[in-house]
Amino acid sequence: MPELPEVETVRRGITPHLIHQEVSSVEVFYPPITHGLSGAELTQLIQGKKLSAIYRRGKYLIFELTDCLLVGHLRMEGKLQFITRSKNPFNPSKHVHWVIHLANGNSLVYHDTRKFGRWHLYPETTDLTKVQELEGLGLEPIEDLPLDYFYHGVHHRHLPLKQLLLDQHILLGLGNIYADDTCFEAGIHPFTLGHHLTKKQCRAIEIAAKNVLERAIIAGGTTIRTYVASEYIDGLFSNPTKVYGRSGEPCDVCGSMILKSMRIGRSTHWCPTCQERRK
DNA sequence: CTTGCTGTTCGGAA
DNA sequence: GTTCCGAACAGCAA
């Protein structure tokens, strides 16, 4: 489900409920999601430890506990649900794959219909440089980037812009939805090849990505206020896209019909007028 | 019923 | 080294 804004919204939503809280036990119903660790094994490893921080890097969530890290990726459909003591004992649905119980009686529940998500415990370190999943990741588009950063990442590549935006080794956090909207916001055709992009276009893409993601985070932030503890935080906010999922509809800016194409197993959406193809 | 599509990433083949 | 393709899984719509 989540791209960067959704993961960030989940992080902000659950942090106040979890920070400084102590883990009492862990249940695991589908161990492949926890690198094969059972509930008993995970309980053994983190029982009595306190959550000291929750970070996000790209689409990864990182729970820092006493002397250890729990690193997770929600992939397509992972969701976290915080439930209060009053909802316990909790009857997990068949798509709930782990539950972390806190000493105060509340619980954090992981739900993932397609079971693509992964959670990896690093039992003896809080050093993020030791985390394999984070090795080689690119930079956050919502933070300041070095001069011509995206240009240097793509000008020698023979892949379409859309695919380069999905590559987490260059810019972090864009998925299929926000990659399409980033191309639209930058006014560049998603199939423009990396080595045809100018420095100016690349700068426009950096700015577009930042704006698209920040707007979505704000939309999530407004939604989160209505967040109810018993509901999944899945970040499908009232944050309308400009082109994604809108093929056949008129473009907001020029009225042209938005197009859709299937490539490499993913859909891509664009406005043929606002994103005229050059090469 | 079957097929294709879905917000992701990885590993192995070309 | 870069690029392509299928796999992991479940549900839904056509």
Tab-separated table of C-alpha atoms (C1' of nucleotides) in Angstrom:
chain	number	residue	atom	x	y	z
A	1	MET	CA	0.000	0.000	0.000
A	2	PRO	CA	2.386	2.573	1.049
A	3	GLU	CA	4.719	4.984	-0.607
A	4	LEU	CA	6.744	7.500	1.361
A	5	PRO	CA	3.854	9.750	2.485
A	6	GLU	CA	1.805	6.831	3.768
A	7	VAL	CA	4.735	5.352	5.648
A	8	GLU	CA	5.526	8.733	7.156
A	9	THR	CA	1.898	9.159	8.188
A	10	VAL	CA	1.864	5.732	9.796
A	11	ARG	CA	5.082	6.615	11.621
A	12	ARG	CA	3.621	9.842	12.954
A	13	GLY	CA	0.370	8.147	13.855
A	14	ILE	CA	1.775	5.302	15.903
A	15	THR	CA	4.781	7.012	17.481
A	16	PRO	CA	2.948	8.727	20.359
A	17	HIS	CA	1.266	5.435	21.247
A	18	LEU	CA	4.461	3.411	21.273
A	19	ILE	CA	7.243	5.678	22.447
A	20	HIS	CA	8.736	4.688	25.817
A	21	GLN	CA	6.445	1.670	25.983
A	22	GLU	CA	7.712	-1.743	26.989
A	23	VAL	CA	7.215	-4.923	24.986
A	24	SER	CA	5.637	-7.771	26.913
A	25	SER	CA	5.283	-10.435	24.218
A	26	VAL	CA	5.106	-11.077	20.506
A	27	GLU	CA	2.837	-13.381	18.536
A	28	VAL	CA	3.767	-14.459	15.005
A	29	PHE	CA	1.229	-16.230	12.800
A	30	TYR	CA	3.209	-16.303	9.546
A	31	PRO	CA	6.955	-16.566	10.227
A	32	PRO	CA	8.188	-15.927	6.658
A	33	ILE	CA	7.281	-12.288	7.322
A	34	THR	CA	9.630	-12.149	10.313
A	35	HIS	CA	12.564	-13.885	8.623
A	36	GLY	CA	11.401	-17.183	10.072
A	37	LEU	CA	11.318	-16.093	13.710
A	38	SER	CA	8.465	-17.467	15.775
A	39	GLY	CA	6.526	-15.501	18.345
A	40	ALA	CA	8.370	-17.306	21.122
A	41	GLU	CA	11.738	-16.453	19.600
A	42	LEU	CA	10.845	-12.820	19.083
A	43	THR	CA	9.390	-12.583	22.567
A	44	GLN	CA	12.638	-13.987	23.937
A	45	LEU	CA	14.606	-11.357	22.001
A	46	ILE	CA	12.642	-8.183	22.786
A	47	GLN	CA	10.562	-8.882	25.888
A	48	GLY	CA	11.074	-6.124	28.441
A	49	LYS	CA	12.674	-3.752	25.929
A	50	LYS	CA	11.345	-0.257	25.461
A	51	LEU	CA	10.659	1.545	22.197
A	52	SER	CA	12.897	4.578	22.088
A	53	ALA	CA	12.224	5.906	18.581
A	54	ILE	CA	10.533	5.175	15.278
A	55	TYR	CA	12.337	6.293	12.143
A	56	ARG	CA	11.513	6.183	8.475
A	57	ARG	CA	13.936	5.813	5.613
A	58	GLY	CA	12.243	5.872	2.219
A	59	LYS	CA	9.473	3.314	2.563
A	60	TYR	CA	11.158	1.493	5.465
A	61	LEU	CA	10.006	1.805	9.047
A	62	ILE	CA	12.602	1.356	11.763
A	63	PHE	CA	11.625	0.664	15.368
A	64	GLU	CA	14.437	1.371	17.778
A	65	LEU	CA	14.192	-0.571	21.029
A	66	THR	CA	16.655	-0.971	23.854
A	67	ASP	CA	19.846	-2.162	22.104
A	68	CYS	CA	18.059	-3.443	19.017
A	69	LEU	CA	16.292	-2.489	15.824
A	70	LEU	CA	13.193	-3.839	14.102
A	71	VAL	CA	13.204	-2.891	10.420
A	72	GLY	CA	10.072	-3.339	8.355
A	73	HIS	CA	8.754	-2.797	4.860
A	74	LEU	CA	5.011	-2.858	4.178
A	75	ARG	CA	5.453	-3.615	0.455
A	76	MET	CA	2.086	-3.672	-1.295
A	77	GLU	CA	-0.505	-4.103	1.399
A	78	GLY	CA	1.094	-4.051	4.824
A	79	LYS	CA	-0.826	-2.118	7.467
A	80	LEU	CA	-0.208	-1.344	11.113
A	81	GLN	CA	-3.035	-1.113	13.582
A	82	PHE	CA	-2.724	0.146	17.115
A	83	ILE	CA	-5.291	-1.306	19.469
A	84	THR	CA	-5.931	-0.299	23.021
A	85	ARG	CA	-6.229	-2.548	26.000
A	86	SER	CA	-10.010	-2.300	25.859
A	87	LYS	CA	-10.002	-4.112	22.486
A	88	ASN	CA	-7.959	-6.993	23.888
A	89	PRO	CA	-8.148	-9.923	23.777
A	90	PHE	CA	-7.875	-9.303	20.093
A	91	ASN	CA	-9.204	-11.794	17.537
A	92	PRO	CA	-6.762	-11.651	14.657
A	93	SER	CA	-8.173	-12.033	11.148
A	94	LYS	CA	-6.478	-14.433	8.784
A	95	HIS	CA	-4.403	-11.579	7.374
A	96	VAL	CA	-2.845	-10.595	10.698
A	97	HIS	CA	0.711	-11.932	10.754
A	98	TRP	CA	2.155	-10.591	13.971
A	99	VAL	CA	1.105	-8.758	17.117
A	100	ILE	CA	3.399	-6.957	19.547
A	101	HIS	CA	1.831	-6.722	22.993
A	102	LEU	CA	2.887	-3.901	25.270
A	103	ALA	CA	3.234	-4.009	29.018
A	104	ASN	CA	0.462	-1.420	29.349
A	105	GLY	CA	-2.032	-3.786	27.701
A	106	ASN	CA	-2.139	-2.120	24.297
A	107	SER	CA	-0.963	-3.846	21.130
A	108	LEU	CA	0.449	-3.184	17.697
A	109	VAL	CA	-0.952	-5.401	14.955
A	110	TYR	CA	0.551	-6.122	11.531
A	111	HIS	CA	-1.909	-6.898	8.747
A	112	ASP	CA	-0.844	-7.859	5.225
A	113	THR	CA	-3.247	-9.490	2.766
A	114	ARG	CA	-0.615	-10.463	0.230
A	115	LYS	CA	2.136	-11.347	2.719
A	116	PHE	CA	4.762	-9.374	0.773
A	117	GLY	CA	5.890	-7.299	3.748
A	118	ARG	CA	9.036	-8.186	5.677
A	119	TRP	CA	10.232	-7.462	9.213
A	120	HIS	CA	13.816	-7.998	10.266
A	121	LEU	CA	15.057	-7.858	13.854
A	122	TYR	CA	18.635	-6.778	14.536
A	123	PRO	CA	18.997	-8.030	18.109
A	124	GLU	CA	22.208	-6.390	19.227
A	125	THR	CA	22.611	-3.043	17.554
A	126	THR	CA	20.965	0.330	17.135
A	127	ASP	CA	23.473	1.295	14.452
A	128	LEU	CA	21.515	1.999	11.266
A	129	THR	CA	24.631	1.478	9.160
A	130	LYS	CA	24.429	-2.208	10.105
A	131	VAL	CA	21.008	-2.559	8.498
A	132	GLN	CA	21.281	-4.428	5.191
A	133	GLU	CA	17.951	-3.193	3.908
A	134	LEU	CA	19.125	0.401	4.040
A	135	GLU	CA	22.419	-0.137	2.238
A	136	GLY	CA	22.762	1.711	-1.033
A	137	LEU	CA	19.470	3.547	-0.756
A	138	GLY	CA	19.231	6.945	-2.420
A	139	LEU	CA	18.323	10.276	-0.840
A	140	GLU	CA	15.027	11.609	0.460
A	141	PRO	CA	13.425	13.931	-2.109
A	142	ILE	CA	11.870	15.976	0.696
A	143	GLU	CA	15.321	16.867	2.035
A	144	ASP	CA	17.953	19.060	0.417
A	145	LEU	CA	19.774	17.327	-2.412
A	146	PRO	CA	23.311	17.978	-3.671
A	147	LEU	CA	23.571	20.022	-6.864
A	148	ASP	CA	22.441	18.030	-9.928
A	149	TYR	CA	21.875	14.915	-7.811
A	150	PHE	CA	19.144	13.364	-9.944
A	151	TYR	CA	20.959	14.289	-13.154
A	152	HIS	CA	24.071	12.450	-12.016
A	153	GLY	CA	21.931	9.449	-11.120
A	154	VAL	CA	20.184	9.150	-14.469
A	155	HIS	CA	22.025	10.871	-17.316
A	156	HIS	CA	23.922	7.704	-18.233
A	157	ARG	CA	20.936	5.398	-17.904
A	158	HIS	CA	18.982	3.929	-20.794
A	159	LEU	CA	15.752	3.491	-18.893
A	160	PRO	CA	12.582	5.581	-19.041
A	161	LEU	CA	12.148	8.303	-16.434
A	162	LYS	CA	9.224	6.454	-14.861
A	163	GLN	CA	11.377	3.455	-14.116
A	164	LEU	CA	14.235	5.593	-12.815
A	165	LEU	CA	11.848	7.277	-10.368
A	166	LEU	CA	10.880	3.861	-9.012
A	167	ASP	CA	14.558	2.956	-8.456
A	168	GLN	CA	15.132	3.391	-4.723
A	169	HIS	CA	18.892	3.697	-5.258
A	170	ILE	CA	18.390	7.196	-6.712
A	171	LEU	CA	15.468	8.983	-5.055
A	172	LEU	CA	13.648	7.400	-2.128
A	173	GLY	CA	10.002	6.878	-1.491
A	174	LEU	CA	8.301	7.199	-4.866
A	175	GLY	CA	6.057	4.327	-5.962
A	176	ASN	CA	3.773	3.887	-8.913
A	177	ILE	CA	1.292	6.579	-7.872
A	178	TYR	CA	3.612	9.400	-6.929
A	179	ALA	CA	6.098	8.601	-9.722
A	180	ASP	CA	3.365	9.254	-12.284
A	181	ASP	CA	2.263	12.421	-10.536
A	182	THR	CA	5.864	13.586	-10.245
A	183	CYS	CA	6.319	13.264	-14.020
A	184	PHE	CA	3.111	15.236	-14.526
A	185	GLU	CA	4.114	17.945	-12.054
A	186	ALA	CA	7.487	18.267	-13.808
A	187	GLY	CA	5.787	18.378	-17.226
A	188	ILE	CA	7.959	15.587	-18.578
A	189	HIS	CA	6.861	12.487	-20.452
A	190	PRO	CA	7.350	9.386	-18.290
A	191	PHE	CA	9.008	7.441	-21.121
A	192	THR	CA	11.745	9.996	-21.710
A	193	LEU	CA	15.011	8.103	-21.421
A	194	GLY	CA	17.387	9.023	-18.641
A	195	HIS	CA	20.214	9.973	-20.969
A	196	HIS	CA	17.951	12.418	-22.766
A	197	LEU	CA	17.076	14.380	-19.640
A	198	THR	CA	18.710	17.789	-19.258
A	199	LYS	CA	20.031	19.176	-15.980
A	200	LYS	CA	17.157	21.620	-15.992
A	201	GLN	CA	14.597	18.839	-16.419
A	202	CYS	CA	16.255	16.827	-13.680
A	203	ARG	CA	16.053	19.784	-11.333
A	204	ALA	CA	12.366	20.146	-12.212
A	205	ILE	CA	11.864	16.479	-11.362
A	206	GLU	CA	13.562	16.892	-7.978
A	207	ILE	CA	11.303	19.828	-7.154
A	208	ALA	CA	8.207	18.026	-8.420
A	209	ALA	CA	8.943	14.923	-6.357
A	210	LYS	CA	9.412	17.023	-3.234
A	211	ASN	CA	6.187	18.932	-3.806
A	212	VAL	CA	4.109	15.870	-4.632
A	213	LEU	CA	5.351	13.978	-1.574
A	214	GLU	CA	5.008	16.922	0.793
A	215	ARG	CA	1.458	17.584	-0.307
A	216	ALA	CA	0.602	13.935	0.272
A	217	ILE	CA	2.160	13.988	3.736
A	218	ILE	CA	0.086	17.044	4.580
A	219	ALA	CA	-3.037	15.280	3.299
A	220	GLY	CA	-2.147	12.340	5.503
A	221	GLY	CA	-1.582	14.675	8.388
A	222	THR	CA	-5.053	16.090	8.032
A	223	THR	CA	-6.538	12.626	7.797
A	224	ILE	CA	-4.649	11.320	10.775
A	225	ARG	CA	-6.496	13.681	13.057
A	226	THR	CA	-9.596	11.638	12.481
A	227	TYR	CA	-7.622	8.468	13.048
A	228	VAL	CA	-9.337	6.096	15.412
A	229	ALA	CA	-7.156	3.785	17.425
A	230	SER	CA	-9.045	0.710	16.406
A	231	GLU	CA	-8.648	1.311	12.681
A	232	TYR	CA	-5.845	0.465	10.345
A	233	ILE	CA	-3.688	3.328	9.329
A	234	ASP	CA	-3.249	2.700	5.666
A	235	GLY	CA	-2.823	6.172	4.297
A	236	LEU	CA	-5.300	6.152	1.450
A	237	PHE	CA	-6.031	9.774	2.085
A	238	SER	CA	-8.271	12.283	0.428
A	239	ASN	CA	-5.309	13.326	-1.663
A	240	PRO	CA	-6.441	13.282	-5.273
A	241	THR	CA	-3.864	12.329	-7.871
A	242	LYS	CA	-3.316	14.355	-11.026
A	243	VAL	CA	-2.832	11.475	-13.436
A	244	TYR	CA	-2.488	8.145	-11.610
A	245	GLY	CA	-5.627	6.053	-11.928
A	246	ARG	CA	-7.315	8.696	-14.065
A	247	SER	CA	-6.917	7.343	-17.585
A	248	GLY	CA	-9.739	8.492	-19.807
A	249	GLU	CA	-10.476	11.489	-17.606
A	250	PRO	CA	-9.659	15.051	-18.654
A	251	CYS	CA	-6.435	16.617	-17.402
A	252	ASP	CA	-7.053	19.254	-14.689
A	253	VAL	CA	-4.746	21.684	-16.470
A	254	CYS	CA	-5.526	21.365	-20.185
A	255	GLY	CA	-8.496	19.019	-20.518
A	256	SER	CA	-6.685	16.470	-22.680
A	257	MET	CA	-7.592	12.868	-22.053
A	258	ILE	CA	-5.160	11.176	-19.696
A	259	LEU	CA	-3.469	8.131	-21.201
A	260	LYS	CA	-2.416	4.849	-19.651
A	261	SER	CA	0.150	2.321	-20.757
A	262	MET	CA	1.338	-1.003	-19.410
A	263	ARG	CA	5.106	-1.567	-19.284
A	264	ILE	CA	7.262	-3.844	-17.194
A	265	GLY	CA	4.162	-5.036	-15.429
A	266	ARG	CA	3.251	-1.600	-14.099
A	267	SER	CA	0.767	0.960	-15.330
A	268	THR	CA	1.876	4.462	-16.224
A	269	HIS	CA	-0.440	7.443	-16.618
A	270	TRP	CA	0.272	10.797	-18.251
A	271	CYS	CA	-1.229	13.819	-20.001
A	272	PRO	CA	-0.201	13.845	-23.674
A	273	THR	CA	-0.375	17.633	-23.818
A	274	CYS	CA	1.207	18.733	-20.535
A	275	GLN	CA	3.885	16.032	-20.863
A	276	GLU	CA	4.752	16.250	-24.527
A	277	ARG	CA	7.323	13.740	-25.573
A	278	ARG	CA	10.596	15.107	-26.927
A	279	LYS	CA	12.753	12.033	-27.505
B	1	DC	C1'	-14.278	-20.351	-14.203
B	2	DT	C1'	-10.217	-17.905	-16.098
B	3	DT	C1'	-7.508	-14.034	-16.846
B	4	DG	C1'	-5.447	-9.756	-15.718
B	5	DC	C1'	-4.533	-6.223	-12.607
B	6	DT	C1'	-3.055	-4.162	-7.899
B	7	DG	C1'	0.368	1.141	-3.733
B	8	DT	C1'	6.970	-3.519	-4.047
B	9	DT	C1'	11.303	-5.499	-4.266
B	10	DC	C1'	14.650	-9.023	-5.285
B	11	DG	C1'	17.425	-12.385	-7.808
B	12	DG	C1'	18.733	-14.606	-11.810
B	13	DA	C1'	18.902	-14.606	-16.825
B	14	DA	C1'	19.873	-12.168	-21.089
C	1	DG	C1'	27.593	-3.539	-15.610
C	2	DT	C1'	22.742	-2.784	-17.165
C	3	DT	C1'	18.299	-4.222	-18.254
C	4	DC	C1'	14.531	-7.513	-18.318
C	5	DC	C1'	11.377	-10.749	-16.294
C	6	DG	C1'	9.173	-13.574	-13.079
C	7	DA	C1'	8.376	-14.776	-8.361
C	8	DA	C1'	6.494	-14.049	-3.686
C	9	DC	C1'	0.706	-13.759	-2.395
C	10	DA	C1'	-4.366	-12.794	-2.132
C	11	DG	C1'	-8.398	-10.566	-3.750
C	12	DC	C1'	-11.196	-8.325	-6.958
C	13	DA	C1'	-13.363	-7.125	-11.409
C	14	DA	C1'	-14.372	-8.284	-15.991
